[in-house]
GROMACS .gro file of C-alpha atoms in nm:
model
  141
    1UNK     CA    1  -0.001   0.015  -0.007
    2UNK     CA    2   0.277   0.238   0.117
    3UNK     CA    3   0.538   0.134  -0.181
    4UNK     CA    4   0.508   0.430  -0.385
    5UNK     CA    5   0.618   0.644  -0.068
    6UNK     CA    6   0.956   0.718   0.057
    7UNK     CA    7   0.963   0.734   0.440
    8UNK     CA    8   1.169   1.014   0.594
    9UNK     CA    9   1.427   0.895   0.836
   10UNK     CA   10   1.417   1.089   1.159
   11UNK     CA   11   1.749   0.942   1.308
   12UNK     CA   12   1.934   1.148   1.044
   13UNK     CA   13   1.774   1.443   1.189
   14UNK     CA   14   1.834   1.355   1.533
   15UNK     CA   15   2.193   1.271   1.488
   16UNK     CA   16   2.217   1.631   1.361
   17UNK     CA   17   2.095   1.751   1.667
   18UNK     CA   18   2.283   1.558   1.875
   19UNK     CA   19   2.627   1.697   1.725
   20UNK     CA   20   2.538   2.055   1.808
   21UNK     CA   21   2.820   2.139   2.082
   22UNK     CA   22   2.711   2.254   2.371
   23UNK     CA   23   2.791   2.619   2.329
   24UNK     CA   24   2.597   2.659   2.055
   25UNK     CA   25   2.294   2.518   2.232
   26UNK     CA   26   2.373   2.764   2.527
   27UNK     CA   27   2.388   3.052   2.270
   28UNK     CA   28   2.055   2.933   2.130
   29UNK     CA   29   1.900   2.924   2.507
   30UNK     CA   30   2.047   3.259   2.616
   31UNK     CA   31   1.900   3.426   2.283
   32UNK     CA   32   1.559   3.257   2.354
   33UNK     CA   33   1.560   3.380   2.702
   34UNK     CA   34   1.637   3.749   2.617
   35UNK     CA   35   1.358   4.024   2.691
   36UNK     CA   36   1.148   4.142   2.404
   37UNK     CA   37   1.340   4.503   2.381
   38UNK     CA   38   1.691   4.345   2.349
   39UNK     CA   39   1.791   4.349   1.959
   40UNK     CA   40   2.092   4.376   1.774
   41UNK     CA   41   2.077   4.750   1.698
   42UNK     CA   42   2.228   4.985   1.972
   43UNK     CA   43   2.176   5.358   1.997
   44UNK     CA   44   2.456   5.534   2.162
   45UNK     CA   45   2.411   5.904   2.320
   46UNK     CA   46   2.690   6.108   2.480
   47UNK     CA   47   2.988   6.051   2.276
   48UNK     CA   48   3.258   6.285   2.201
   49UNK     CA   49   3.123   6.551   1.957
   50UNK     CA   50   3.405   6.490   1.720
   51UNK     CA   51   3.417   6.103   1.762
   52UNK     CA   52   3.499   5.910   1.421
   53UNK     CA   53   3.343   5.589   1.271
   54UNK     CA   54   3.679   5.440   1.338
   55UNK     CA   55   3.698   5.531   1.723
   56UNK     CA   56   3.315   5.387   1.785
   57UNK     CA   57   3.441   5.061   1.573
   58UNK     CA   58   3.735   5.045   1.832
   59UNK     CA   59   3.552   5.075   2.116
   60UNK     CA   60   3.255   4.840   2.007
   61UNK     CA   61   3.447   4.607   1.830
   62UNK     CA   62   3.555   4.459   2.125
   63UNK     CA   63   3.260   4.264   2.206
   64UNK     CA   64   3.201   4.108   1.862
   65UNK     CA   65   3.120   4.146   1.514
   66UNK     CA   66   3.010   4.498   1.400
   67UNK     CA   67   2.800   4.497   1.090
   68UNK     CA   68   2.745   4.857   1.067
   69UNK     CA   69   2.794   5.200   1.242
   70UNK     CA   70   2.616   5.508   1.171
   71UNK     CA   71   2.771   5.823   1.356
   72UNK     CA   72   2.559   6.140   1.375
   73UNK     CA   73   2.758   6.438   1.187
   74UNK     CA   74   2.449   6.716   1.213
   75UNK     CA   75   2.451   6.944   1.485
   76UNK     CA   76   2.151   6.791   1.629
   77UNK     CA   77   2.300   6.448   1.584
   78UNK     CA   78   2.648   6.502   1.696
   79UNK     CA   79   2.772   6.314   1.964
   80UNK     CA   80   2.527   5.999   1.892
   81UNK     CA   81   2.571   5.692   1.684
   82UNK     CA   82   2.383   5.365   1.588
   83UNK     CA   83   2.595   5.045   1.607
   84UNK     CA   84   2.473   4.715   1.474
   85UNK     CA   85   2.623   4.378   1.566
   86UNK     CA   86   2.595   4.048   1.371
   87UNK     CA   87   2.462   3.878   1.676
   88UNK     CA   88   2.214   3.973   1.976
   89UNK     CA   89   2.424   3.826   2.220
   90UNK     CA   90   2.712   4.083   2.124
   91UNK     CA   91   2.498   4.360   2.153
   92UNK     CA   92   2.395   4.252   2.488
   93UNK     CA   93   2.755   4.243   2.602
   94UNK     CA   94   2.840   4.572   2.485
   95UNK     CA   95   2.525   4.723   2.648
   96UNK     CA   96   2.617   4.578   2.977
   97UNK     CA   97   3.003   4.672   2.970
   98UNK     CA   98   2.966   5.031   2.788
   99UNK     CA   99   2.645   5.179   2.915
  100UNK     CA  100   2.747   5.473   3.164
  101UNK     CA  101   3.094   5.436   3.074
  102UNK     CA  102   3.330   5.746   3.124
  103UNK     CA  103   3.505   5.869   2.852
  104UNK     CA  104   3.652   6.202   2.923
  105UNK     CA  105   3.410   6.415   3.089
  106UNK     CA  106   3.115   6.210   2.934
  107UNK     CA  107   2.912   5.931   3.044
  108UNK     CA  108   2.790   5.733   2.743
  109UNK     CA  109   2.432   5.596   2.722
  110UNK     CA  110   2.456   5.249   2.526
  111UNK     CA  111   2.054   5.139   2.485
  112UNK     CA  112   1.899   4.900   2.232
  113UNK     CA  113   1.714   5.075   1.950
  114UNK     CA  114   1.347   5.126   2.010
  115UNK     CA  115   1.162   5.273   1.684
  116UNK     CA  116   0.947   5.476   1.906
  117UNK     CA  117   1.201   5.670   2.052
  118UNK     CA  118   1.349   5.778   1.685
  119UNK     CA  119   1.266   6.054   1.494
  120UNK     CA  120   1.046   5.994   1.185
  121UNK     CA  121   1.277   6.129   0.924
  122UNK     CA  122   1.597   5.921   1.096
  123UNK     CA  123   1.380   5.622   1.109
  124UNK     CA  124   1.294   5.657   0.710
  125UNK     CA  125   1.655   5.698   0.628
  126UNK     CA  126   1.758   5.407   0.839
  127UNK     CA  127   1.467   5.194   0.697
  128UNK     CA  128   1.583   5.304   0.351
  129UNK     CA  129   1.974   5.205   0.420
  130UNK     CA  130   1.866   4.870   0.536
  131UNK     CA  131   1.628   4.796   0.215
  132UNK     CA  132   1.926   4.905  -0.010
  133UNK     CA  133   2.162   4.685   0.191
  134UNK     CA  134   1.919   4.369   0.145
  135UNK     CA  135   1.880   4.443  -0.237
  136UNK     CA  136   2.251   4.464  -0.273
  137UNK     CA  137   2.283   4.137  -0.094
  138UNK     CA  138   2.014   3.961  -0.315
  139UNK     CA  139   2.169   4.113  -0.631
  140UNK     CA  140   2.518   3.984  -0.502
  141UNK     CA  141   2.432   3.639  -0.486
   0.00000   0.00000   0.00000
């Protein structure tokens, strides 16, 4: 009756799950247990006004692979930046280590990006940039 059907072998799947090392499993668990507001995009305030993206990278790159950095250049955005990590756990570590860090006479404020706290023009610009990056990735393949 079932001769025309191929039965899926679940043991192969179980073997591949069992072969995951414990470090990867712990990382998956850690991500699953994170609060909802935690994400890989950070908003940084109170940076020195003449900070460069290289200086921001030197500071934030210690905690993992930094995917993208946006540094404020206009008068109203100077001293602020957005830092995007490849990993949410790296972003979490950066927040825990760098928030309230004193640089010169300033205390850094490092928080998780929140759409509600971002001005609409900046939000639109950021969204457009992310869409363009995604399109570039798709067409590069």
